[in-house]
Coordinates of C-alpha atoms in Angstrom, one line a residue:
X1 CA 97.7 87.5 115.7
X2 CA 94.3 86.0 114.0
X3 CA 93.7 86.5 110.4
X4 CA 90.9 89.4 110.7
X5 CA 93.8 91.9 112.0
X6 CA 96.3 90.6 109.1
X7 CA 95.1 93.0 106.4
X8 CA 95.1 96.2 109.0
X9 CA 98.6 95.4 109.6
X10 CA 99.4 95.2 106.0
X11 CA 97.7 98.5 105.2
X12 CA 99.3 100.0 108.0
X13 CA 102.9 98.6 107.4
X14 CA 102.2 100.1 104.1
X15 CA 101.2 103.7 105.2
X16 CA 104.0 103.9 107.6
X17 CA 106.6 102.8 105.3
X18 CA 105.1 105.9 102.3
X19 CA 105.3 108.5 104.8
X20 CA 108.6 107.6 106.5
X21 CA 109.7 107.8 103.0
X22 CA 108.2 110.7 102.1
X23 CA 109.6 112.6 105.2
X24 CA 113.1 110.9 104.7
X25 CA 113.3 112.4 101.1
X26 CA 111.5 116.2 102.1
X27 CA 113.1 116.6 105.3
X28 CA 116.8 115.3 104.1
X29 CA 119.0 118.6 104.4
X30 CA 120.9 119.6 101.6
X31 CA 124.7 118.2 103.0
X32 CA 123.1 114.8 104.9
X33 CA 123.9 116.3 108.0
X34 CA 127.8 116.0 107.4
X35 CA 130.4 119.0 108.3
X36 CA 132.7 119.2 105.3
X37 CA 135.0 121.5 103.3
X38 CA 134.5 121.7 99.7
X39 CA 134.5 124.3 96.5
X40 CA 131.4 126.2 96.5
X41 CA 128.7 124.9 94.5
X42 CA 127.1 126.1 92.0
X43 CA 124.5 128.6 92.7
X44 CA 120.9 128.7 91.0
X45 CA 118.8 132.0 91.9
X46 CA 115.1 133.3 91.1
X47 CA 115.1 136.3 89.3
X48 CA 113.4 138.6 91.4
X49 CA 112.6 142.1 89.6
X50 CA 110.3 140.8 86.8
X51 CA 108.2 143.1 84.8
X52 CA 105.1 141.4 83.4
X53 CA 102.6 143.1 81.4
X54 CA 99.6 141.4 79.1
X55 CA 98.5 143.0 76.1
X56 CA 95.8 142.2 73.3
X57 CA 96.8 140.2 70.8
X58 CA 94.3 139.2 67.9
X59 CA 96.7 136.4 66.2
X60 CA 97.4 134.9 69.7
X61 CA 95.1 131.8 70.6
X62 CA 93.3 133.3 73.2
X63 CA 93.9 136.7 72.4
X64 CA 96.7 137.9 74.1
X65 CA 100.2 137.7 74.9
X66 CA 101.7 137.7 78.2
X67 CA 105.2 139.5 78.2
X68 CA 107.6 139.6 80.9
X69 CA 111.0 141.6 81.2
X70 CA 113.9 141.5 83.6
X71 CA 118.2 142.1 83.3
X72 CA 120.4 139.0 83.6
X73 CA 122.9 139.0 86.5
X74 CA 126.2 140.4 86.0
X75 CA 127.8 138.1 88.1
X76 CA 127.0 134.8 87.7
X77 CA 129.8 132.4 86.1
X78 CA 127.5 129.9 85.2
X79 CA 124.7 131.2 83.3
X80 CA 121.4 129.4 82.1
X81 CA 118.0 131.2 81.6
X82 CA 115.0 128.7 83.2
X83 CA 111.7 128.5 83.6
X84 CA 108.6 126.5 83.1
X85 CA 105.4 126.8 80.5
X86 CA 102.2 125.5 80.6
X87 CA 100.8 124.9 77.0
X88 CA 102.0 128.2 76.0
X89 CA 103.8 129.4 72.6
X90 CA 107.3 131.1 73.8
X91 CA 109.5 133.2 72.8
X92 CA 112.6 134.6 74.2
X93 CA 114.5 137.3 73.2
X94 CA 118.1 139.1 74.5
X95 CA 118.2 142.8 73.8
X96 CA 115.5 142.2 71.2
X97 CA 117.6 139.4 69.5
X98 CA 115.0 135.8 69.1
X99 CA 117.1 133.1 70.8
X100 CA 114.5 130.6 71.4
X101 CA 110.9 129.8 69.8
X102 CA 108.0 126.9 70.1
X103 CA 104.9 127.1 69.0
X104 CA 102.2 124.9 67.9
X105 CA 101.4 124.5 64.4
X106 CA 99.6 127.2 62.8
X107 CA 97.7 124.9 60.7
X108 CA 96.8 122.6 63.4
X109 CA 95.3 124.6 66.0
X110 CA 94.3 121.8 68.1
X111 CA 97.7 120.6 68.6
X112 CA 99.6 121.1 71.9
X113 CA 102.7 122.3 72.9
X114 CA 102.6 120.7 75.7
X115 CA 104.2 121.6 79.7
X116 CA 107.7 121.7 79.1
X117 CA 111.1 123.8 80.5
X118 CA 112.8 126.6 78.9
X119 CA 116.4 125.3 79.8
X120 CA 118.5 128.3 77.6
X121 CA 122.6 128.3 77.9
X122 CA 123.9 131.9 77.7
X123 CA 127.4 133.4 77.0
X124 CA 129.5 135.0 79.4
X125 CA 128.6 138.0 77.0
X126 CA 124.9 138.2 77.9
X127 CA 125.4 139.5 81.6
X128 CA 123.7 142.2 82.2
X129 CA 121.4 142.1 79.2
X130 CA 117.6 142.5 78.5
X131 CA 115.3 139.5 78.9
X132 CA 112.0 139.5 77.0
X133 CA 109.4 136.6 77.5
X134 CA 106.6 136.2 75.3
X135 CA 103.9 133.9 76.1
X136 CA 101.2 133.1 74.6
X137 CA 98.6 130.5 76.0
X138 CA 96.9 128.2 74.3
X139 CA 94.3 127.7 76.5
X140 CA 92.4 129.9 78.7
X141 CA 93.0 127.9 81.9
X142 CA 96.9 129.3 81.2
X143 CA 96.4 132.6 81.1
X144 CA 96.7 133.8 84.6
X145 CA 99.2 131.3 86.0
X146 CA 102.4 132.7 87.7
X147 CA 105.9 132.1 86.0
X148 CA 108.7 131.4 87.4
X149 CA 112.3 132.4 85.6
X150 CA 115.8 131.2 87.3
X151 CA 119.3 132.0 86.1
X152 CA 122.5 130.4 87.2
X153 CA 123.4 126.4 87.3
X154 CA 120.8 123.7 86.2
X155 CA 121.6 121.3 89.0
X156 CA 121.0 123.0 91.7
X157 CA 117.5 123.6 90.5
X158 CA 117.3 119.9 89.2
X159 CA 118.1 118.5 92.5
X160 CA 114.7 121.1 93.7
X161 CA 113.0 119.3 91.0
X162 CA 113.7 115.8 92.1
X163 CA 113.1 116.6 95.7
X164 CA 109.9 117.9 94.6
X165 CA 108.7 114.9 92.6
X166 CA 110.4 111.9 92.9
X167 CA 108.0 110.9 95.6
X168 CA 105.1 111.5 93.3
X169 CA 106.6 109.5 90.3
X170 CA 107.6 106.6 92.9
X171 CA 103.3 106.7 93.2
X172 CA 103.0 106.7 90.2
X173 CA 104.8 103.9 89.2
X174 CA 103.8 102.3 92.4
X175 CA 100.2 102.6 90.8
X176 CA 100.9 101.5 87.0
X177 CA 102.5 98.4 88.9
X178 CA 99.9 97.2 90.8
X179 CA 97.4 98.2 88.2
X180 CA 99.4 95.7 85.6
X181 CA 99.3 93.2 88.4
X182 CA 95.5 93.5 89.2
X183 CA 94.8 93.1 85.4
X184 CA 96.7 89.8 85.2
X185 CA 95.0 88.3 88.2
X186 CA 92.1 88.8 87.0
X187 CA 92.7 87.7 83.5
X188 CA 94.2 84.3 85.3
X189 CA 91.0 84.3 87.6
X190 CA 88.7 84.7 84.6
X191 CA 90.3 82.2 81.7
X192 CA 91.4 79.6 84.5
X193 CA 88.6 80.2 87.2
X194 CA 86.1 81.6 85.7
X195 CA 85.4 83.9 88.6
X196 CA 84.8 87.5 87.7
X197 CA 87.1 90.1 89.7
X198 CA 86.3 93.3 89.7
X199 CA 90.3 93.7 89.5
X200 CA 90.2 94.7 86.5
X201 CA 88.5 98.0 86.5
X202 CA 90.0 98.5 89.8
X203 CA 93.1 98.2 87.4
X204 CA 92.9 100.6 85.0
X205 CA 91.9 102.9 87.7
X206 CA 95.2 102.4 89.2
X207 CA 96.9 102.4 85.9
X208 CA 95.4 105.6 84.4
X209 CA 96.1 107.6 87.7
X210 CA 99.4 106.5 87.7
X211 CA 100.1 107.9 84.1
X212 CA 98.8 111.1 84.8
X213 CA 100.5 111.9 87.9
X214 CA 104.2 110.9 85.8
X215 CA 103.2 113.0 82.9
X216 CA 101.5 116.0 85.0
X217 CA 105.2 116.6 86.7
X218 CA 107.9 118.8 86.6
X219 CA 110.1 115.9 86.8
X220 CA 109.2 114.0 83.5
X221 CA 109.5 116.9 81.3
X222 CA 112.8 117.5 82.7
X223 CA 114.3 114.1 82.0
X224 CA 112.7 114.1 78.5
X225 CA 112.3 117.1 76.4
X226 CA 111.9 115.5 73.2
X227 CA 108.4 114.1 74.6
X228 CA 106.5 116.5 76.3
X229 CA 103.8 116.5 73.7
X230 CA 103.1 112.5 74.5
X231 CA 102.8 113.2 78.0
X232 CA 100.5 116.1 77.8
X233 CA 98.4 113.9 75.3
X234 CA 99.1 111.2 78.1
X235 CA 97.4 113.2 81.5
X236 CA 94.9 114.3 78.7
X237 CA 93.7 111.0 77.9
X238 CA 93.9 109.2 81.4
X239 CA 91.9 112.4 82.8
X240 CA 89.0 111.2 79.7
X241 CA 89.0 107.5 80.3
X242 CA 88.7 107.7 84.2
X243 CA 85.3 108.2 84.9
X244 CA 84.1 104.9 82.7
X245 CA 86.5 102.7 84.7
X246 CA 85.8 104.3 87.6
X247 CA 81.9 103.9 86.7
X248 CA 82.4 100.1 85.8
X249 CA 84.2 99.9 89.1
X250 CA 80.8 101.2 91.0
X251 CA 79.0 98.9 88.3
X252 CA 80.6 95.7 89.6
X253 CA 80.3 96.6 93.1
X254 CA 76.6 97.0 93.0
X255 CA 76.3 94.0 90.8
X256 CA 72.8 93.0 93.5
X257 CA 71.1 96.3 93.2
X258 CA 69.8 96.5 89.7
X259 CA 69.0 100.2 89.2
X260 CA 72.3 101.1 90.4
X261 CA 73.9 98.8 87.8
X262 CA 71.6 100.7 85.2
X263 CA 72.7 103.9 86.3
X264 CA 76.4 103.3 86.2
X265 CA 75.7 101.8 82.6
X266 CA 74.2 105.0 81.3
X267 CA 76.9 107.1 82.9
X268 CA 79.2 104.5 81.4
X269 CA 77.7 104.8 77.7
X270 CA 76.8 108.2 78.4
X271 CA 81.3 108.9 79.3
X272 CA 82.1 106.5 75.6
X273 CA 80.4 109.3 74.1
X274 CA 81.6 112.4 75.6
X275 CA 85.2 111.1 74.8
X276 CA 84.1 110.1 71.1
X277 CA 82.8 113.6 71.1
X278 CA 86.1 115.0 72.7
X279 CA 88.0 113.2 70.3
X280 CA 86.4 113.6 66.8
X281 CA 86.3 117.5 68.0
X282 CA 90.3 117.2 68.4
X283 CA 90.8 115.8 65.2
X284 CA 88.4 118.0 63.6
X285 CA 90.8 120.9 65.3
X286 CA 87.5 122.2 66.7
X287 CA 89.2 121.3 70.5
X288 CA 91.7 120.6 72.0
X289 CA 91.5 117.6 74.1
X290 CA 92.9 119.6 77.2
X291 CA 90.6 121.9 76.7
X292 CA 87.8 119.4 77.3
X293 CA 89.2 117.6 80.2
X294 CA 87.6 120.0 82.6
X295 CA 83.8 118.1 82.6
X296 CA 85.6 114.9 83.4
X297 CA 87.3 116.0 86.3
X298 CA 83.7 116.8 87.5
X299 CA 82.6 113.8 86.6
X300 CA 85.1 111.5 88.6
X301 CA 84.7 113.9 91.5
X302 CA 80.9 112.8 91.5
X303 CA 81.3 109.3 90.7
X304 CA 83.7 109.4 93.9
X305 CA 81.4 111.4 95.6
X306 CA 78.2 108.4 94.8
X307 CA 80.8 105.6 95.8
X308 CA 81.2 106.7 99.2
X309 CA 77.5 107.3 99.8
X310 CA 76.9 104.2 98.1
X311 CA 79.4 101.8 100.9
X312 CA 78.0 104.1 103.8
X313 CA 74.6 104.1 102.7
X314 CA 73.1 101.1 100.5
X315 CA 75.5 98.6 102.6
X316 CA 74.6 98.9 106.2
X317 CA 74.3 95.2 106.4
X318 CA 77.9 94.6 106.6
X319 CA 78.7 97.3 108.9
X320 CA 80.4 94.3 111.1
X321 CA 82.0 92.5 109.0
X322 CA 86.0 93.1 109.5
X323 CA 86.7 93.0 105.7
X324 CA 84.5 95.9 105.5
X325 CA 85.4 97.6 108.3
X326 CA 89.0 97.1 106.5
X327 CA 87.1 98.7 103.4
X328 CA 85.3 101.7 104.8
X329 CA 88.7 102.5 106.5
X330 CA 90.4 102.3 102.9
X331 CA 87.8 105.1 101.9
X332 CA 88.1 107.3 105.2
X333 CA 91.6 107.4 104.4
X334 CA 90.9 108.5 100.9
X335 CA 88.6 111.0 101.7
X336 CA 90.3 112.8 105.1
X337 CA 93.7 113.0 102.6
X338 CA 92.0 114.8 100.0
X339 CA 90.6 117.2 102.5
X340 CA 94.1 117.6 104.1
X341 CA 95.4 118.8 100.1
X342 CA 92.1 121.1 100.4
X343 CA 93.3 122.7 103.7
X344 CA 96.5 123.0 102.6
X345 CA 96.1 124.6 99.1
X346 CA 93.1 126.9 101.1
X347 CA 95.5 127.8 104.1
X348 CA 98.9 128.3 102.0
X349 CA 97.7 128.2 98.7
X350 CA 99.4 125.1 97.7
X351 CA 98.5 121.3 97.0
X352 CA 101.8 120.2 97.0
X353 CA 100.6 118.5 94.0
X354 CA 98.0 116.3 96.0
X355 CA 100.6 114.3 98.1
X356 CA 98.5 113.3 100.6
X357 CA 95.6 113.0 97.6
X358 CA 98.3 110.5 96.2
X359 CA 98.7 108.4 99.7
X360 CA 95.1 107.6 100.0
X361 CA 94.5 106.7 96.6
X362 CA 97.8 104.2 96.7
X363 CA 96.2 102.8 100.5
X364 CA 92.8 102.3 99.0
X365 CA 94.1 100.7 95.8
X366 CA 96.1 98.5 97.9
X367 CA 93.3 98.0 100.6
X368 CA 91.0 97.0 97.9
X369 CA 92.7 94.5 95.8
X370 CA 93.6 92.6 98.9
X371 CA 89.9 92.1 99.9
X372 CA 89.2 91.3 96.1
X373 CA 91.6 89.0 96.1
X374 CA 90.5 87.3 99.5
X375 CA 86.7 87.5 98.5
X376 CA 88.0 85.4 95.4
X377 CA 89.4 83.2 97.6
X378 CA 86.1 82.5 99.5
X379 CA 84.3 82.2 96.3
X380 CA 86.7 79.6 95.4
X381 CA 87.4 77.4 98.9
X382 CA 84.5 78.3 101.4
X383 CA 81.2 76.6 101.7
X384 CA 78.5 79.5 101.7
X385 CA 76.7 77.1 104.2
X386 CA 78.9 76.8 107.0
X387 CA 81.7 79.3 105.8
X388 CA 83.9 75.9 106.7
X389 CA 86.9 75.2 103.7
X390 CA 84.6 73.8 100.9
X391 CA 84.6 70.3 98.9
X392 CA 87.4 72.1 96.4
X393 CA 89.8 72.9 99.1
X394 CA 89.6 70.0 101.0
X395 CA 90.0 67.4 98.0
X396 CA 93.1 69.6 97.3
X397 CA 94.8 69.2 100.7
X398 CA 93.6 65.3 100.5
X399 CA 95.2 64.5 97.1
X400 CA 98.2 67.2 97.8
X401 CA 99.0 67.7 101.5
X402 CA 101.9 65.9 103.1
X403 CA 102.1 65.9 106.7
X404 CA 104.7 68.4 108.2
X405 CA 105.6 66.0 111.5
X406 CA 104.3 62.6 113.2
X407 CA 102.0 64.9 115.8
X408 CA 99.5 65.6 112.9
X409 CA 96.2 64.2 113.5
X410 CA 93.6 63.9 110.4
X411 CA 89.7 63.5 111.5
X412 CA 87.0 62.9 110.0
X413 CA 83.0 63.6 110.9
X414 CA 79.7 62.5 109.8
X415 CA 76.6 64.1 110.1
X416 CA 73.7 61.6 111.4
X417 CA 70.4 61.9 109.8
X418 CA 70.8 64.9 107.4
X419 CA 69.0 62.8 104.4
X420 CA 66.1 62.2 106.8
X421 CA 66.1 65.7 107.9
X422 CA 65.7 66.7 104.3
X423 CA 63.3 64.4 103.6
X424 CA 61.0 64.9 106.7
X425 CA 61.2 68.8 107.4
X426 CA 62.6 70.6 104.1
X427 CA 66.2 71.7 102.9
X428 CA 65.9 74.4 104.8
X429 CA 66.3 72.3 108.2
X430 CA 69.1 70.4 106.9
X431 CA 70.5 73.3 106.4
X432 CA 70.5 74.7 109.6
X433 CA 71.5 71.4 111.0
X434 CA 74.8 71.4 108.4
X435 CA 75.4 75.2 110.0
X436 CA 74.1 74.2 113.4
X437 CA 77.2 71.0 113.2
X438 CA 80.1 73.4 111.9
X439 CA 79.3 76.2 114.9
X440 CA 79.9 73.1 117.3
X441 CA 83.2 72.2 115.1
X442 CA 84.7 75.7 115.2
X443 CA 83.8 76.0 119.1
X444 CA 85.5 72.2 119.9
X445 CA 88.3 72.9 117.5
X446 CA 91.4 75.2 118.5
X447 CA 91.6 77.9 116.1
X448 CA 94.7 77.6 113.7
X449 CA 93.7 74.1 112.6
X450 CA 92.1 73.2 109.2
X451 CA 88.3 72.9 109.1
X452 CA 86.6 71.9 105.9
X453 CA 83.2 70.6 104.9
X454 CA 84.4 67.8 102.1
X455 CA 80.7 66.5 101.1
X456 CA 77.2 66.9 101.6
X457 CA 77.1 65.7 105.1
X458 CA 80.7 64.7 105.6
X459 CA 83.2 67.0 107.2
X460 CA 87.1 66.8 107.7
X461 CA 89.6 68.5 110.5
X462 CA 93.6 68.8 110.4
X463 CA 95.0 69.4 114.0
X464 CA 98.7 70.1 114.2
X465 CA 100.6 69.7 117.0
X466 CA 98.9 67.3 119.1
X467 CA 98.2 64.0 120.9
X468 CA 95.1 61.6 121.2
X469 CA 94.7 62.8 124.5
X470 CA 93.6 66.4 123.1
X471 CA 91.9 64.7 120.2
X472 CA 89.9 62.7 122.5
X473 CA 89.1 66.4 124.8
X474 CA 88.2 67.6 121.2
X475 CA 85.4 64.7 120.6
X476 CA 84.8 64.7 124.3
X477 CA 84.3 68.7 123.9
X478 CA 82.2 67.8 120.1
X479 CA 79.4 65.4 122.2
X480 CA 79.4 68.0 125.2
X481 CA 78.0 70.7 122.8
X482 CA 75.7 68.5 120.7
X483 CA 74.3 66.6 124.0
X484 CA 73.6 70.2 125.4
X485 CA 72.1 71.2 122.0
X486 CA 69.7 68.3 121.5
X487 CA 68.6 68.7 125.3
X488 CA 67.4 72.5 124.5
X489 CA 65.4 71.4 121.7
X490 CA 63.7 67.8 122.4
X491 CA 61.1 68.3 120.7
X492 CA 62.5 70.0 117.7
X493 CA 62.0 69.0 114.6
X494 CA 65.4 67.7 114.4
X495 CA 68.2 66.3 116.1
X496 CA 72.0 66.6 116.2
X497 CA 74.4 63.5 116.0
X498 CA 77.9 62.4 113.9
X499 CA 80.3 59.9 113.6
X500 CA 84.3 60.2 114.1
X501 CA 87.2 58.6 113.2
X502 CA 90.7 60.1 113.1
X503 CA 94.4 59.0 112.1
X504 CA 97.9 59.6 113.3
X505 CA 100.4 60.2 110.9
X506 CA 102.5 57.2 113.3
X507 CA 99.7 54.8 112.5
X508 CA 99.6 54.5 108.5
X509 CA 103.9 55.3 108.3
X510 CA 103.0 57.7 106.1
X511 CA 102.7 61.3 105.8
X512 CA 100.5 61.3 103.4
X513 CA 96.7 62.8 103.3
X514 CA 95.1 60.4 101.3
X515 CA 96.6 58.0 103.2
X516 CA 95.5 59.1 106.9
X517 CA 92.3 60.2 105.0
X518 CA 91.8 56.3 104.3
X519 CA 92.5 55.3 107.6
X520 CA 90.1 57.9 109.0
X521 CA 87.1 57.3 107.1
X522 CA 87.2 53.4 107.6
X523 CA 87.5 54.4 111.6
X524 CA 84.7 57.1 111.1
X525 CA 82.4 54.2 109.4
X526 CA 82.8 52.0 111.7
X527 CA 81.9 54.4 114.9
X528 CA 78.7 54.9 112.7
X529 CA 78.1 51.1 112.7
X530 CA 78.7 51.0 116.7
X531 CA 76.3 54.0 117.2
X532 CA 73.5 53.1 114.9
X533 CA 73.6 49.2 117.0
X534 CA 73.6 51.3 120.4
X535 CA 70.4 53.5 118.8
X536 CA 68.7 50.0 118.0
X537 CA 69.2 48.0 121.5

């Protein structure tokens, strides 16, 4: 398989392997498919005759209360009262009796109560009694939203719960992960390379989606009660800080087209502010920050918008480059599984809290940082000349490599007359007679083996698995090419020509580089002493 294919099969190992997952855990039925006798379990039901009614209500923060009524079962054994509030103040009463109230703080009336559940234990003597619900939201996005009460056994509705969002906190963690990762590669790229990734926006993208789809569950505030305010202040916060990394993101990406870069600066500054303004308002109890999230929600919607345009539009230079063919898939995928969350919330009125949303934001995060990281590798170890292994690389596998059996071959080439090309016609010449050189080494040259360019005019090639007698078809192939070349232009300005010399690892009993390097570039130099005596006959 060659190497251009390698990150499509990652990316689609990686799909495969979400959504087998994510069918395995929805489509699981409740007894795994086993016949069994067993004690009934316990039972969890939603209460179906609920009478809600919303009334005016000066002292409530938005000026009313929402009140709901309904009778508990008589015959349930097991009896807890649930149900789930969104930034509300609740109370509940039992044939008018208070048995549970939270509200926020009535001197702090920027404070949250956050999403949490209403998990109440009853006695066996409350069957049959009056529920009363009062709710009253806190914000105004609250008001209208549907509630939900069940009665009966907690684990049947916990197990609906985890069914529901275990797959969602899995990407979520999945995306803190691989943010935390992205961060410290390119911290270790910046201090020890001093290349600049663009990782690290890329990271706290990942990171900050990642902690807002944990703390937006049901799951989470479930599990842990005793926080729900952190995790509302949690999705609060990531919601504010996404568009400037998402915006920096964009900003490193255009890094060649100045008045882009300008423009994702302002927006940049332009977000700082808004959440310095969102945030002195919060602590002046002027508003709350969920209240202010809304405008940045519209904002990354638009940033994401200008990305795509931005690849699709500003970048049609690339268009056939496999690594961005590898990219502009990444954002297809993103963009056809948000529409698949709008089709489904506009057909059954549900986003299943953006699953597929989630699976093309974990692909594209993925897809992404894998080209980053092989673009960083290219930066580092490829010659922007010839695209061959550069000076870096190939010192490396000199000093470092160790040959893995005796049928290794190292060889060695120089370029003839690159100082008087440069001299005569320009560095521009010698230039194309350096790319001109490695097109004929990557055409002679099986794929698979190592090709490097390891000085200004001087090249090096590690074949693997051979003899002399397909070394020799290699040079033999090498002179073909450049014989054929020089006859097309004779009377070009320049012409092509190089050395060789080559080891076998049985020749210097070692397996050493350095050492069949040695032996290779004496061999090399003296071809070029036996050639430039033929040129002066």
């Amino acid at each position: 398989m060659t190497k251009k294919y390698t990150y499509l099969v990652h990316i689609a190992l990686f799909l495969a392997a979400m959504i087998l997952l994510c069918l395995g855990f929805f489509l699981e039925s409740p007894n795994g498919g086993l016949i069994t006798e067993q004690r009934a379990m316990p039972t969890c039901k939603e209460v179906q005759e609920v009478a809600e009614e919303t009334r005016s209500d000066a002292a409530a923060p938005q000026g009313v209360t929402r009140e709901f009524h309904f009778t508990l079962d008589n015959n349930l054994t097991e009896k807890q009262l649930m149900f789930y509030v969104i930034n509300s103040n609740t109370k509940v009463y039992i044939n008018g009796e208070l048995v549970f109230d939270k509200h926020r703080s009535e001197t702090n009336k920027v404070s949250a109560t956050g999403c949490y559940w209403v998990n109440l234990t009853l006695l066996r003597a409350d069957n049959g009694k009056e529920v009363t619900v009062e709710l009253q939201p806190l914000y105004a996005a609250t008001v209208k939203r549907a509630v939900t009460f069940y009665e009966g056994s907690q684990y049947p509705l916990f197990w609906k719960i985890l069914k529901q969002d275990a797959v969602f906190c899995f990407f979520g963690i999945f995306l803190i992960l691989f943010g935390i990762i992205y961060l410290g590669i390119s911290f270790y790229y910046c201090v020890k390379m001093r290349i600049r990734l663009n990782l690290s926006s890329l990271g706290m993208v990942s990171v900050l989606v990642g902690c807002w789809k944990i703390s937006d569950t049901y799951l989470i505030t479930w599990l842990l009660p005793a926080h729900v305010r952190f995790f509302s202040y949690l999705s609060s916060i990531a919601i504010l800080l996404l568009p400037f990394f998402v915006a920096m993101y964009i900003n490193i990406s255009a890094r060649p087209h100045s008045t882009i870069q300008r423009a994702m600066y302002g927006l940049m500054i332009g977000n700082a502010v808004l959440v310095a303004i969102a945030g002195l308002l919060h602590l002046l109890r002027i508003v709350a920050l969920r209240e202010s999230q809304g405008m940045f929600v519209y904002l990354i919607l638009a940033e994401a918008i200008f990305m795509i345009v931005l690849e699709f539009v500003i970048y049609p230079r690339h268009r056939n480059d496999m690594r961005h063919k590898l990219f502009m898939a990444s954002v297809i995928c993103l963009m056809l599984s948000i529409l698949l969350d709008v089709l489904c919330f506009l057909i059954w009125h549900s986003s299943n809290l953006l699953f597929f949303t989630m699976i093309g934001i974990a692909v594209y995060i993925v897809a992404i940082g894998i080209l980053t990281l092989r673009n960083a590798q290219d930066k580092l170890f490829r010659d922007k000349a010839t695209g061959l292994y550069n000076r870096n690389k190939c010192n490396e596998l000199i000093h470092m490599g160790i040959a893995p059996d005796d049928r290794l071959c190292f060889m060695m080439f120089d370029l003839n007359g690159l100082k008087k090309t440069n001299d005569n016609c320009g560095h521009d010449a010698g230039d194309q007679m350096i790319a001109k050189f490695a097109e004929v080494l990557r055409n002679s040259i099986p794929a698979g083996n190592f090709i490097g360019r390891s000085g200004g005019d001087e090249f090096i090639s590690i074949i693997y698995n051979t003899d002399e007698e397909r070394v020799k078809k290699i040079i033999a192939d090498m002179r073909e090419q450049i014989t054929a070349f020089n006859q097309e232009n004779e009377h070009g300005a320049w012409q092509l020509g190089a050395a060789v010399g080559y080891a076998f690892v049985n020749e210097v009993g070692s397996r050493s580089y350095m050492a069949l390097y040695e032996l290779a570039d004496k061999r090399m130099y003296e071809n070029k002493r036996a050639m430039k005596a033929v040129r002066t006959e």
